[in-house]
Coordinates of C-alpha atoms in Angstrom, one line a residue:
X26 CA 16.1 1.3 9.6
X27 CA 12.6 0.2 10.5
X28 CA 10.2 2.6 12.2
X29 CA 9.8 0.3 15.2
X30 CA 13.5 0.8 16.1
X31 CA 13.7 4.5 15.5
X32 CA 12.9 5.6 19.0
X33 CA 15.5 3.4 20.6
X34 CA 18.1 4.5 18.1
X35 CA 17.5 8.2 18.8
X36 CA 17.3 8.0 22.6
X37 CA 20.4 5.8 22.8
X38 CA 22.7 7.4 20.3
X39 CA 21.3 10.9 20.2
X40 CA 20.7 12.9 17.0
X41 CA 24.4 13.1 16.2
X42 CA 23.9 10.1 13.9
X43 CA 20.3 10.9 13.1
X44 CA 21.0 12.9 10.0
X45 CA 23.4 10.4 8.5
X46 CA 20.9 7.6 8.9
X47 CA 18.4 6.7 6.2
X48 CA 15.9 9.5 5.4
X49 CA 12.9 7.3 6.3
X50 CA 13.6 8.2 9.9
X51 CA 11.6 11.3 9.3
X52 CA 8.6 9.3 8.1
X53 CA 8.0 11.5 5.0
X54 CA 8.2 9.6 1.7
X55 CA 7.7 6.2 3.4
X56 CA 5.5 4.2 0.9
X57 CA 5.1 1.4 3.5
X58 CA 3.4 3.8 6.0
X59 CA -0.4 3.3 6.4
X60 CA -0.8 7.0 5.6
X61 CA 2.2 8.2 3.5
X62 CA 2.9 11.9 3.3
X63 CA 5.6 14.1 1.8
X64 CA 5.6 12.1 -1.4
X65 CA 7.0 13.3 -4.7
X66 CA 4.9 13.0 -7.9
X67 CA 6.8 9.9 -8.9
X68 CA 6.3 8.4 -5.4
X69 CA 2.6 9.1 -5.6
X70 CA 2.3 7.3 -9.0
X71 CA 4.3 4.4 -7.6
X72 CA 2.0 4.2 -4.5
X73 CA -1.1 4.2 -6.8
X74 CA 0.4 1.4 -8.9
X75 CA 1.4 -0.5 -5.8
X76 CA -2.2 -0.3 -4.6
X77 CA -3.5 -1.6 -7.9
X78 CA -1.1 -4.5 -7.9
X79 CA -2.2 -5.4 -4.3
X80 CA -5.8 -5.5 -5.4
X81 CA -5.0 -7.9 -8.2
X82 CA -2.9 -10.1 -5.9
X83 CA -5.8 -10.2 -3.4
X84 CA -8.3 -11.0 -6.2
X85 CA -6.0 -13.7 -7.6
X86 CA -5.6 -15.3 -4.2
X87 CA -9.4 -15.3 -3.8
X88 CA -9.7 -16.9 -7.2
X89 CA -7.2 -19.6 -6.2
X90 CA -9.2 -20.5 -3.1
X91 CA -12.4 -20.6 -5.2
X92 CA -10.7 -22.9 -7.8
X93 CA -9.5 -25.2 -5.0
X94 CA -13.1 -25.4 -3.7
X95 CA -14.3 -26.0 -7.2
X96 CA -11.9 -28.9 -7.6
X97 CA -13.1 -30.4 -4.3
X98 CA -16.8 -30.1 -5.5
X99 CA -15.9 -31.7 -8.9
X100 CA -14.2 -34.6 -7.1
X101 CA -17.3 -35.1 -5.0
X102 CA -19.5 -34.9 -8.1
X103 CA -17.4 -37.4 -9.9
X104 CA -17.7 -39.8 -6.9
X105 CA -21.5 -39.5 -7.0
X106 CA -21.6 -40.0 -10.7
X107 CA -19.5 -43.1 -10.5
X108 CA -21.6 -44.4 -7.6
X109 CA -24.8 -43.7 -9.6
X110 CA -23.3 -45.5 -12.6
X111 CA -22.5 -48.6 -10.5
X112 CA -25.9 -48.7 -8.9
X113 CA -27.6 -48.4 -12.3
X114 CA -25.6 -51.3 -13.6
X115 CA -26.4 -53.3 -10.5
X116 CA -30.1 -52.5 -11.0
X117 CA -30.0 -53.8 -14.5
X118 CA -28.4 -57.1 -13.4
X119 CA -30.9 -57.3 -10.5
X120 CA -33.8 -56.9 -12.8
X121 CA -32.5 -59.6 -15.1
X122 CA -32.2 -62.0 -12.2
X123 CA -35.7 -61.2 -11.0
X124 CA -37.1 -61.8 -14.5
X125 CA -35.4 -65.1 -14.7
X126 CA -36.7 -66.3 -11.3
X127 CA -40.3 -65.0 -11.1
X128 CA -43.2 -66.8 -12.7
X129 CA -46.2 -65.3 -14.4
X130 CA -48.5 -65.7 -11.4
X131 CA -50.0 -62.6 -9.7
X132 CA -47.9 -62.9 -6.5
X133 CA -44.7 -63.1 -8.5
X134 CA -45.7 -60.1 -10.5
X135 CA -46.4 -58.1 -7.4
X136 CA -43.0 -59.0 -6.0
X137 CA -41.4 -57.8 -9.3
X138 CA -43.3 -54.6 -9.1
X139 CA -42.2 -53.9 -5.5
X140 CA -38.6 -54.5 -6.3
X141 CA -38.9 -52.3 -9.4
X142 CA -40.3 -49.5 -7.3
X143 CA -37.5 -49.8 -4.8
X144 CA -34.9 -49.6 -7.6
X145 CA -36.7 -46.6 -9.1
X146 CA -36.8 -44.8 -5.8
X147 CA -33.1 -45.4 -5.2
X148 CA -32.3 -44.1 -8.7
X149 CA -34.4 -41.0 -8.0
X150 CA -32.6 -40.3 -4.7
X151 CA -29.3 -40.5 -6.5
X152 CA -30.6 -38.2 -9.2
X153 CA -31.8 -35.7 -6.6
X154 CA -28.3 -35.7 -5.0
X155 CA -26.7 -35.2 -8.4
X156 CA -29.0 -32.2 -9.1
X157 CA -28.2 -30.6 -5.8
X158 CA -24.4 -30.9 -6.4
X159 CA -24.8 -29.5 -9.9
X160 CA -26.8 -26.5 -8.5
X161 CA -24.1 -25.8 -6.0
X162 CA -21.4 -26.2 -8.6
X163 CA -23.3 -23.7 -10.9
X164 CA -23.5 -21.2 -8.0
X165 CA -19.8 -21.5 -7.3
X166 CA -18.9 -21.0 -11.0
X167 CA -21.1 -17.9 -11.1
X168 CA -19.2 -16.5 -8.0
X169 CA -15.8 -17.2 -9.7
X170 CA -16.9 -15.6 -12.9
X171 CA -18.0 -12.4 -11.0
X172 CA -14.6 -12.1 -9.3
X173 CA -12.4 -13.4 -12.1
X174 CA -9.5 -11.3 -13.3
X175 CA -9.9 -11.6 -17.0
X176 CA -7.1 -11.6 -19.5
X177 CA -8.3 -8.2 -20.7
X178 CA -8.1 -6.8 -17.1
X179 CA -4.7 -8.3 -16.5
X180 CA -3.4 -7.0 -19.8
X181 CA -4.7 -3.5 -19.0
X182 CA -2.9 -3.6 -15.6
X183 CA 0.4 -4.7 -17.3
X184 CA 0.0 -1.9 -19.8
X185 CA -0.5 0.6 -16.9
X186 CA 2.6 -0.7 -15.1
X187 CA 4.6 -0.4 -18.4
X188 CA 3.4 3.1 -18.9
X189 CA 4.4 4.0 -15.4
X190 CA 7.9 2.6 -16.0
X191 CA 8.1 4.6 -19.2
X192 CA 7.0 7.7 -17.4
X193 CA 9.6 7.4 -14.7
X194 CA 12.3 6.6 -17.2
X195 CA 11.3 9.6 -19.3
X196 CA 11.3 11.9 -16.2
X197 CA 14.7 10.7 -15.2
X198 CA 16.0 11.2 -18.7
X199 CA 14.5 14.7 -19.0
X200 CA 15.9 15.7 -15.6
X201 CA 19.4 14.6 -16.6
X202 CA 19.5 16.2 -20.1
X203 CA 17.0 19.0 -20.2
X204 CA 18.2 22.6 -20.1
X205 CA 16.7 24.5 -17.2
X206 CA 14.3 27.4 -18.2
X207 CA 15.9 30.8 -18.1
X208 CA 14.9 32.9 -15.0
X209 CA 15.5 36.5 -14.1
X210 CA 17.3 35.1 -11.0
X211 CA 19.9 33.6 -13.4
X212 CA 21.2 37.1 -13.9
X213 CA 21.8 37.6 -10.2
X214 CA 24.7 36.3 -8.1
X215 CA 23.7 33.4 -5.8
X216 CA 24.7 35.4 -2.8
X217 CA 22.4 38.2 -3.8
X218 CA 19.5 35.7 -4.4
X219 CA 20.1 34.3 -0.9
X220 CA 20.1 37.8 0.6
X221 CA 16.8 38.6 -1.2
X222 CA 15.3 35.3 -0.2
X223 CA 16.0 36.0 3.5
X224 CA 14.5 39.5 3.1
X225 CA 11.3 38.1 1.7
X226 CA 11.2 35.6 4.6
X227 CA 11.6 38.3 7.2
X228 CA 8.7 40.2 5.6
X229 CA 6.7 37.0 5.6
X230 CA 6.5 37.0 1.8
X231 CA 6.8 33.3 1.8
X232 CA 5.7 32.6 -1.8
X233 CA 8.5 34.8 -3.2
X234 CA 11.0 33.5 -0.6
X235 CA 10.3 29.9 -1.5
X236 CA 10.8 30.8 -5.2
X237 CA 14.2 32.3 -4.4
X238 CA 15.3 29.4 -2.1
X239 CA 14.1 26.9 -4.7
X240 CA 16.4 28.6 -7.3
X241 CA 19.3 28.3 -4.9
X242 CA 18.6 24.6 -4.5
X243 CA 18.6 24.2 -8.3
X244 CA 21.9 26.0 -8.3
X245 CA 23.2 23.9 -5.4
X246 CA 24.1 27.0 -3.5
X247 CA 24.0 26.3 0.2
X248 CA 21.2 23.7 -0.4
X249 CA 21.1 22.6 3.3
X250 CA 20.1 26.1 4.4
X251 CA 17.7 26.6 1.5
X252 CA 15.9 23.3 2.3
X253 CA 15.8 24.3 6.0
X254 CA 14.3 27.8 5.2
X255 CA 11.7 26.3 2.9
X256 CA 10.9 23.8 5.6
X257 CA 10.4 26.7 8.1
X258 CA 7.9 28.4 5.8
X259 CA 6.0 25.2 5.2
X260 CA 6.0 24.7 9.0
X261 CA 4.6 28.3 9.5
X262 CA 1.9 27.5 7.0
X263 CA 1.1 24.3 8.9
X264 CA 2.0 22.2 5.9
X265 CA 3.7 19.8 8.3
X266 CA 4.2 16.8 5.9
X267 CA 6.1 19.0 3.4
X268 CA 8.0 20.7 6.3
X269 CA 9.3 17.3 7.5
X270 CA 10.4 16.4 4.0
X271 CA 12.4 19.6 3.6
X272 CA 13.9 19.3 7.2
X273 CA 14.9 15.7 6.4
X274 CA 16.8 16.8 3.3
X275 CA 18.4 19.7 5.0
X276 CA 19.6 17.5 7.9
X277 CA 20.9 14.9 5.5
X278 CA 23.0 17.5 3.7
X279 CA 24.5 19.1 6.8
X280 CA 23.9 17.9 10.3
X281 CA 26.1 20.4 12.2
X282 CA 24.3 23.6 11.1
X283 CA 23.7 26.2 13.8
X284 CA 20.0 26.0 13.1
X285 CA 19.8 22.3 14.0
X286 CA 18.1 22.8 17.4
X287 CA 15.3 24.7 15.7
X288 CA 15.1 22.1 12.9
X289 CA 14.8 19.3 15.4
X290 CA 12.1 21.1 17.4
X291 CA 10.0 21.9 14.4
X292 CA 10.5 18.4 13.0
X293 CA 9.2 17.0 16.3
X294 CA 6.2 19.4 16.4
X295 CA 5.4 18.5 12.8
X296 CA 5.5 14.8 13.6
X297 CA 3.4 15.5 16.7
X298 CA 0.8 17.3 14.6
X299 CA 0.6 14.6 12.0
X300 CA 0.1 11.9 14.6
X301 CA 3.5 10.4 14.6
X302 CA 3.9 10.6 18.4
X303 CA 6.6 8.0 18.8
X304 CA 9.1 9.7 16.5
X305 CA 8.0 13.1 17.8
X306 CA 9.1 12.0 21.3
X307 CA 12.4 10.8 19.9
X308 CA 13.1 14.2 18.4
X309 CA 12.1 16.0 21.6
X310 CA 14.4 13.8 23.6
X311 CA 17.1 14.1 21.1
X312 CA 17.0 17.9 21.2
X313 CA 17.0 17.9 25.0
X314 CA 20.0 15.6 25.2
X315 CA 22.0 16.9 22.3
X316 CA 21.5 20.6 22.9
X317 CA 20.8 21.0 26.6
X318 CA 21.7 24.8 26.6
X319 CA 19.6 25.6 23.5
X320 CA 16.8 28.1 23.8
X321 CA 14.4 25.5 22.2
X322 CA 14.9 22.9 25.0
X323 CA 12.2 24.4 27.3
X324 CA 9.6 24.2 24.4
X325 CA 10.7 20.7 23.8
X326 CA 10.2 19.7 27.4
X327 CA 6.7 21.3 27.5
X328 CA 5.7 19.6 24.2
X329 CA 7.1 16.2 25.4
X330 CA 5.2 16.4 28.7
X331 CA 1.9 16.7 26.8
X332 CA 2.4 13.3 25.0
X333 CA 4.1 11.3 27.8

């Protein structure tokens, strides 16, 4: 779903279907966004490679335009050379005719000299034109050389892309076959880890709480709640981009959780804070319409009134 249709979608159908829609509705992880946020390490590498490829495409397009211009100049130069060649040949014929017609008297000699001067002047003008075109052509070639993507540069870019592909493939392989590192939490029951994680959260020991909830995600133990709780801590720390990413994942895993009104409000505020006003309004309205009796509705109305 494109970002331009997100607002209409949420206002019309309400957030019931929001969390079964594609994750890009939250904005995080969208590589096509002018200012992407909430990216994984692989997505960041992909974005950098994408930017490099774009630079090469732009540079190549510029080169193509310069080459077209060069071809046009060359065609013009060829026309001038052909014209100069014809005129030179005509001059030779003309001189021969003059020689055959004139006598050795002074007047005839003067006429011969005048015509010779005219021919010489014409040839000089053509030579001047040719020199001007050659100078322009030389300048154009220098410009192309300065912006040319050399074979070495292109080869290096291809190598970078191949290395990136190998890196992603290696990460995927390692994530599927590697054995997780042993942790002291492995000796605990998941329910106990969850209880301790919540206790840390209540005490605002967010670093420890995030560690415990991350362990629960790795163990796939109530991952929707674990993502939500980490999102809440990121939100409290004003790390809004990461908060949106975790809220998005939580909602995609379980959209009927009791904490959904809070998740929607904090998602909207996070979007509001990161400048995504359009989607923030959609979430505020979604919360108001879907959960009219929620304690978070009043906050949503106030926040919404500030951006309408």
